[in-house]
Structures are given as C-alpha cells and as structure tokens.
Amino acid sequence: MSHCSLLCQFFISEISAGIRLQCTVCHGTARMGNKQTIFTSQQLDAYQDCTYFTRKEILRLFHRYRDLAPQLVPLDYTNEPDVRLPYELIGSMPELKDNPFRQRIAEVFSEDGQGNMTLDDFLDMFSVMSEMAPRDLKAYYAFKIYDFNNDDFICKSDLEKTLNKLTRNELTEDEVRMVCEKVIDEADLDNDGRLSLEDFQHMILRAPDFLSTFHIRI
Amino acid sequence: MLRKHSTPSPRLCHPRVRVGQGVRKLPSFDMKIYFHTCFLKVVRHPSRKYTSLQHTTRAVPQATVKMAASRIMETIPGEDGDLFELEAVWRPNREVRFDLTHANEDIEAHYNEPKHRHTLQRSSWSSSTQKVLSSMPSRSMKWNQAAAVNQSRSTKTQQRRPLSICTEDQDVFTDQDDYVDDELLKKLQGLSVGESAQLLREMPLSVSEKRQMRELVVCWESGKPRSANRPLCLYWFQTCLKKVVHSDWSGRQKSLQLWQKVFKNISAHFGMGVLSYFVFLRRLLLFNLLLMLINGLFLLLPQLSNPSSSTRTSSEAEHKSNLWMLTGMGILTDSVMFYGHYSDCQNGSSECFENYNIPLAYIFTFGTGMFVTCVKLVYNMSKAFGKSQSSTNTRSLVFKVFCSWDFKVYKKRSVRLQSVNICTQLKEMLSELSCKKQKRNLCSMLRWLSLHLLVWSICLLCMGACIFAVNYFHLVRPINSHDAEPVYLLILPLAVSAYSRLLPVLFDMLSRVEQYNSPDIRIYVSIARNLLLKGCIFTALCLWFGEIKPKKNEQCWETMVGQELYRLIVMDLIFEVLYIILAQFFWGFCVRNVTLRRRKLEFAIAQEVLELIYSQTLVWFGVLFSPLLPAVQIGKLYVLFYLKKTSLMVNFHAPKKHWRASQMSNLFIKLLFIPSFTGALTCVIYVMWSVKPSSGCGPFRNFDSMLLIIDQAKNSHSLNWLNSAYIHWVYNPLFLFLISGAFLAIIYIHMQVVDGQKVITGRLQKQINFEGEDKKFLIDKIQALNELKSQQ
C-alpha cells in the first residue's frame, strides 16, 4: 500500500481487526493484525486498560518487539510466555540507538533493573513516553531515569552524570560544578542538598516544554 | 605507582604512590576520592608497567595519600599488575568530608556550602542513626503507596527496588506490599469502569503489576471479566464517545492519524521547532475542512440541486477565457464557486425549492462557519494558555538540564547537533550568570540606537513602498477586469506574493547587522516586522477592493472581489512553488556543492508560519464572496505540505539555534486568532453591514444591506419563535444587564480564588522550609545522642 497508505490510514478504525482491507485504487492489500492468534481479547482489553494505546497500536508494538528477535519471541502470546529480550537488542532500536539516556530508560522500565525487557515492560516504556501520558507520570519516570544511583534522590553525582551525557563531556569540570550548584540551589525546596521526587515534580510543573520533549514517537 | 596485590588483606601492604599536581587531563578516571582540601582522581591503567618512582607534593600530605591507597585497594577491583595513577586537584576554601557509606558505588561527598550551613552531613552518621533514618515514614513503601491511594489523580514515589541508604535491616519494611495492595484494590473497586482504567493507567507501576491488579479487581467483583458484563456495542459506543468528546481535534485523535509517519521522520531529523510548522499546517487544514463541510452541506448541495434558470446574460468575453483556472474568469464566473451564481429565491418557485431559502442559508452558513471556527480557535488558545501557565523565568538552568533534551530526535547527526546546542546554551547561561551585563557607555549606546533606528526605518519604508505599489496598479491596468487581458489580471497577485515572500528575507538580512541582548528578542522583533508587513499588504488590498466598481448593472462586485481573492491564493501557491524550486532546491544545491562551506540552508520557522497565517486570513475574508475558497485552500495546503517536506529533507539542516517550540506555538495560535481571524471577520461584517449588494446577481440583490435579510426572516411566519426569542432575549436590556453582571461576578470570584491560592502556596513553601530545618535539627540531635551513648 505505497501510494494510498495515507488514505487508508485516514479511514482505518480499530474495530476492523483480522480483516483484509483492499484499496480500490491500487488494489494493494493490508492485513490488520490477526489478533485472534497473538492475544486473547481479554489480554488486549487488559493492555488497553493499563497503557495509553489502542488495540491497533498494541499489535503494532508487538510486531516491533518481535522484529527485534523473531526467533525468541513467539507469535502466540495467549499462554503468557516468559520472554525477555536482552538490553543490547532494545538498545539497537532506531528510536533509542543514539539516545544518551537509552541505558537508563531501559533499566528503569525493565523488571530486573538491568535493561532486559519483557513485552509488558516494552509496552510500559512506550506508553509512558507517548504523548497521552500525563505530566505527573512522566515526571515520575524522568526522575527515575535521571537518578543514576537509584537512591530515590537526584544528588550531585547524578546531576554530573546527566550533564555529561547531555553534552557528551564537552563541559569542563568547573562548568559542570557550577551548573550542578545552580540547579540544586534553584530546585531544592527542603534544603537537603539534593532533589527529591517532590522537588522534581514541583519544578516540572513550571516547565512549559517538558511534555513535548519527554516524548518518543513509535 | 600502585600495584594491586592479590593478598586477602590489602591493608598490610604499603604501596608507594605517585601523585601529580595540576590540571593535566587524565584519561577517563575511575573515581574520585575527596579529602580535606583536595580531591584525588584515580585512574587505573591495566597494562602499564610498574615503576618505583615516588613523589609527593606538599598539597597532599602523606597520610592522605596512604589513606587514598588503602581505599583504592578496598574499592576498585583490579588485576595483578594494574597501575593506579592519582592526580590531586587542589581545592582551597572547601571543606570536604569523606563519605564511607556507599561501598560499591562512586565514593562521593557533600560539600559544605556556605549557604547550606546545616546540610545533612551523611558522612558522620553512626549506624544506629542510619537505621532510624531509613525507617522514617517518608522513606518507607507503606507511606508512599498509601499516599498514592489517597490521591486519585496524582502519583507519588513508589519503590520498585529496595532503598539503598542503609545496608542493614532493609527487609524490615518490605512486607508492606500486601497491605498497600489491598488499599489500592479497594480504591479501584469503588470507581466505575472508565475511571478505574484511568486511575490504573496513571499509577507508576509496571504493566505486569497493573495487569495483576486489574485481574484482582475483576475477580473480586464477579467471576467474569468485566467486558462480559456489559454489551459489546455499548462499550464500543462509550469508547467512541469518549474519544470524540475528550480528544483534541487539532490532530491528536487516535483514529485520525494524518501524516503521523511523516511527522515522526521530521522530528527525528529536525526536532520540535520545525515540526511545529507542519503541525500548524495540519491544524489549518482541519479548520478549512470544517468550513468546507459546513458550506458544502448547507449551501453547495442545495444550490447544485436547484432547477436553475439563469436569466442573466453574460457576454461572450466572459465565457472565453484561456486561463480560467488561474484567473477565476470564464467558466468559473457563473458557477457555484462565486457569490453571483446563488439564487435569491424571491420570484416564486422557479429557482429554488420551496422550503429552502438560499439567501437565509447563505447568511446562516457563513455565520455558523465563522462561529464554529471562532469557538475552536478560542478552545485551542485556552488549552495552550493553560498548559503554559508557568514561571516566566524559562531561562533557568534547571529547565535546560532536565527539559531540553528532545527524545523524539533519533538520527545520529541530529542527536549530536542537539548535544552541541545544549552545551552552547549552558555555557552561554553560565557566562551570563558569572559576569553581569556590561553597562554601555554613551557612545556605544548611541551607535546601537542609531543602527536599530536605521534598520527600522528601512523596513517601514519598504512597507510604505509596498502599499503604494499595490495601489498604483490601478494605473497600470484598469480597475474593471471586464476588458482586460487575463494575463494582466495576474500581475497584481504575483506582485503581492512577491512582496509577501521576499521582503521578510530582506528584513532577516538587515537584522543580522543589529545586536540584540538575547536571541528571544531577535525572534520577537522579526515576527513583529513580518506581522506589520502582512498587515500593510492586507490594508492595501482592502483599499484596492474598495475601488472595485462594476461597469454595468449586471456585473457583481462581490464576484469580482471573490475572483480577486481566488487569484491571490492561486498565485500565492504558484509563487511558492517557484520559490521552493529556485531559492531552495537550486540555491541549496549551489550552496552545498559550489561554495566551500558545504552547508545547508536554515529553515525560517517564524516566516513560514506567518505566511500560512496570512493566506488563511485571505481565505476567511473571502469565504463570504466565494464559498468554495476553503476547498482551494485545502488543495493548496496539501500540495505545500509535500513540497515543503521534500525540500526540507534535501536542502535544510537541523536548526542550530534553540527554538522554544511550545511558547512559539502558543504565540502563533494567538496570532491566528487576534489579528488574523478577528481582523478578517471585522472587515467582512463591515462590508456586509454597510455596502449595498449588487442588484444584478447574488442572493441579496433586493436588499440594501446583507444583514437586512434577517429582519425580513424575523417577520415571516415560519421563524416566529426566532423572532420572539430575539425580542425577548437579545433585544432586552434587562436580560443583557443581568447576564453581564453575572459574568463579571464569576470572573471576580475566580480572580479572588487565584489570589488566595497564591498566598497559600507561599505559606506552604515557607512551611516546607521550616520542616526541612526541623528535620536537620532532629537528625543532629539523634546523632549527638547516639555518639554520647556509644562513648559510654
């Protein structure tokens, strides 16, 4: 469906699952994800209730997940197989490959904390990073991503690591130190020298750009 | 050098350490060890030779070095024969304490800042203090999840992994999971289906945990899954309705994913700034679609299905027009495209259906279309305004560090460019902070002022010349389009498009000479100049239209105005296409391959968006005179989208300057509403009210003013209810007075509430500070008590 993918996208609704669509102009066909064999309808309901995706998007994401390792991921998920893709595969996705925070993102959303993700973790990651997720939820996960040592506070070393990743180590020592001091000065509300989740969320409330930057399109 | 031995007790060895001093850059050091007046960077060289040089400086006392050596042995795992190099960085005036608590992580310390005089010094806590602290309520899972349960809409901290503050007694508090899960489940139980799904989505739990919780809720209620309890069609209807009501029609609807993949590609390469232009284009497309739908259903279809008996004679010249598609003359003149074709339904039923009054439909369709557009614009503006209710100090470092990385960008080169951008901006901000703004002396101030005045005066002169030129055209060609050759008709629209497109480029080049204090001011000044230019062009066009007078009684000035606007829009498209081909493809090719710099062009977002706003203004102005104009605009936007996207990918590089996308998008929505929409609407309403419609054609040929048809309709029997409603509600001063009084009271109440909330926020802030002070005080006391106890 090369030329008319636009029109077909326009009119596709999420009820038409398991049906073959044929474009009347170019006679190209597309098959909507044949959900009867991948997920049961209860599973799809559950995923729909737990993420910000529709059925069509969940199936599309499943196919993206499967494309990373077709030999590891079965086509039949009705029995809840315990399949975990290693971090190297997740980090090789084009959307994450060059992102300096990809390791932290994978670690935060994975169950084992090492970046090896199941399908649930995969869906969770892209659901939180999608544009429908609310600000508080995104702020929570952003906090966890920037908290490199997982002590539930963003301390100075976390800030230094964040800055070095943002700027690819281009800033000098002094500049990094000054920026960290300024950040803690401005954002630390309870004066303990590091940012807690409340400080971070309070700061995010005042940030106009956060929702549009903390967003991955998939 | 330090050699690591594989003995079990490394403290027994006395390694010899070489310490260098200075700012020599070490290759990616492994860790830092902080001491009283300096810190040591430690680098491990896995395969270097061991040498026995020993050299210390007076910056680092011997004991310090020995301590460093023993710490290194404890903490850095290494092979036999590894070399450890220490570099001391001298830090006077800084008191640093050594922190021992994190065994496997980076050893760090807290600096004793002058401001944080009573900073929590975790370095000196004893283990009993740490045990007490780790059991503080704010650190335990129970409190956090209970807080999440109590607040249905916000999320609080939740631990996915145990805390790492205290190494002992960690698992004392991890069995609180069950207790909290029950609470959460009870909360979910009490809500309806949609609300519980919403609450579930917003919880910061993993999807597998959420699914388990959902299963429990479902099992609790009844043995069956929830979807079996209600009919499938009702569920489907509910979700559809929810989508329609809650979705934002300006493109975020899940089912209307026009151009989603293209947007992803664009944002991957170019980031949010350039993407906002294309999103704006899509938004305008949807506006025009809406207008077209309303016009098409209520005006076009009835008119097309009328038995038409056009008694108007048209001369031969009008039918024979070679460039009818470009000029709107010829076949299009007497078609549904323009005002003149629509019947006035006065003389019996020969022209229209009995029940459908086309003139009334014309007025109401126009009114409804404008009303719906206005409502949607105000809705979008208010949403954007609500989102941007933030502190105005957006130049703060905190936002730059945490909110500036655009995760949508994923192409390697663009990612690198983004890093460079952020680095540059951080350096700029730091330099701003460190050195104050220099006061200009009188001479440079005068020079700066005169330069600005010069540039502004050149810009204003250009705009004046533009107005003059547009009005001068009536000397070149006669006002009456009836006798002119079709080609002459196209000169004016071409000239207007050229001014509109090329003068901003000139302004841009001139503004490079000026110096501005900040890049934001530069953008705002450029937007202001462009806006003034567009305003001048529009004013000139209005004056030009004012001079259009038909030659004979049969000609319609409305149709002529409609044709002029049609020509403007079509020529704008053609000029745009030519511009893209010549100035972007051709010139971009030259710049890339011929010049030595080998760089691409830069996308001027503000100018492009203002172009879109200008063309949309023309459409809104012309809808009254040419009901099919939105369809032309839709076609134009469609072509422009694909052309611009192709040109973008080939000729442009990712933006080097920072573009505050959300603020600029808000600004552009506001500009779309206030000067563009309201200006066009005001002009059109003025025309409708004060200018007499032509008596030879159109639906209003028998009226003195277009709005008088409403008076006539009021008196007819079928619309009695409208008439009475009008007299009793709209015309009644008492009613209007009450309504406006109520409105003002509501606004006043809201303002008072907002003021009160500001006061409360300030007080809560102070309370947080006090609580923090209390906490530090208590921790110090606990520590003191524990020390006392351990000494006894």
mmCIF file of N, CA and C in Angstrom, chain A residues 19 21 24 40 45 48 61 83 109-110 115 117 119 150-151 156 161 181 193 204 211:
data_model
loop_
_atom_site.group_PDB
_atom_site.id
_atom_site.type_symbol
_atom_site.label_atom_id
_atom_site.label_comp_id
_atom_site.label_asym_id
_atom_site.label_seq_id
_atom_site.Cartn_x
_atom_site.Cartn_y
_atom_site.Cartn_z
ATOM 1 N N ILE A 19 -9.223 -8.461 9.550
ATOM 2 C CA ILE A 19 -9.878 -8.323 8.252
ATOM 3 C C ILE A 19 -8.833 -7.885 7.246
ATOM 4 N N LEU A 21 -8.014 -5.577 4.225
ATOM 5 C CA LEU A 21 -8.517 -4.366 3.584
ATOM 6 C C LEU A 21 -7.944 -4.279 2.191
ATOM 7 N N THR A 24 -9.287 0.333 -3.284
ATOM 8 C CA THR A 24 -9.930 0.177 -4.571
ATOM 9 C C THR A 24 -9.152 0.827 -5.695
ATOM 10 N N THR A 40 -5.404 -13.034 23.340
ATOM 11 C CA THR A 40 -6.843 -13.210 23.535
ATOM 12 C C THR A 40 -7.453 -11.821 23.703
ATOM 13 N N ASP A 45 -7.835 -6.313 26.097
ATOM 14 C CA ASP A 45 -8.568 -5.413 26.979
ATOM 15 C C ASP A 45 -7.679 -4.935 28.107
ATOM 16 N N GLN A 48 -5.125 -2.560 26.998
ATOM 17 C CA GLN A 48 -5.727 -1.264 26.702
ATOM 18 C C GLN A 48 -6.008 -0.482 27.970
ATOM 19 N N LEU A 61 3.010 -2.457 18.136
ATOM 20 C CA LEU A 61 4.165 -2.501 19.021
ATOM 21 C C LEU A 61 4.636 -3.928 19.243
ATOM 22 N N VAL A 83 9.270 -14.287 27.981
ATOM 23 C CA VAL A 83 10.328 -13.969 27.018
ATOM 24 C C VAL A 83 10.905 -12.622 27.389
ATOM 25 N N PHE A 109 12.632 0.882 33.107
ATOM 26 C CA PHE A 109 11.390 0.220 32.767
ATOM 27 C C PHE A 109 11.473 -1.293 32.814
ATOM 28 N N SER A 110 12.654 -1.843 32.976
ATOM 29 C CA SER A 110 12.729 -3.298 32.968
ATOM 30 C C SER A 110 12.515 -3.831 34.371
ATOM 31 N N GLY A 115 17.858 -3.795 32.194
ATOM 32 C CA GLY A 115 17.591 -3.400 30.814
ATOM 33 C C GLY A 115 17.030 -4.514 29.962
ATOM 34 N N MET A 117 14.085 -6.549 28.725
ATOM 35 C CA MET A 117 12.675 -6.211 28.815
ATOM 36 C C MET A 117 11.755 -7.301 28.304
ATOM 37 N N LEU A 119 7.670 -8.110 27.102
ATOM 38 C CA LEU A 119 6.734 -7.332 26.280
ATOM 39 C C LEU A 119 5.997 -6.305 27.133
ATOM 40 N N ASN A 150 20.028 5.221 41.831
ATOM 41 C CA ASN A 150 18.814 4.588 42.360
ATOM 42 C C ASN A 150 18.646 4.748 43.855
ATOM 43 N N ASP A 151 18.964 5.938 44.354
ATOM 44 C CA ASP A 151 18.751 6.123 45.789
ATOM 45 C C ASP A 151 17.553 7.023 46.044
ATOM 46 N N LYS A 156 24.287 15.231 43.607
ATOM 47 C CA LYS A 156 25.197 15.942 42.718
ATOM 48 C C LYS A 156 25.838 15.029 41.685
ATOM 49 N N LYS A 161 26.472 13.260 36.083
ATOM 50 C CA LYS A 161 26.366 12.256 35.022
ATOM 51 C C LYS A 161 25.367 12.696 33.964
ATOM 52 N N GLU A 181 25.548 23.202 41.045
ATOM 53 C CA GLU A 181 25.227 24.040 42.206
ATOM 54 C C GLU A 181 23.997 24.880 41.944
ATOM 55 N N GLY A 193 20.231 19.559 49.957
ATOM 56 C CA GLY A 193 21.364 19.422 49.055
ATOM 57 C C GLY A 193 21.143 18.456 47.912
ATOM 58 N N ILE A 204 8.933 20.507 37.480
ATOM 59 C CA ILE A 204 8.356 20.136 36.194
ATOM 60 C C ILE A 204 7.041 20.866 35.950
ATOM 61 N N LEU A 211 6.487 18.301 28.558
ATOM 62 C CA LEU A 211 5.607 17.293 27.951
ATOM 63 C C LEU A 211 5.969 17.023 26.500
#
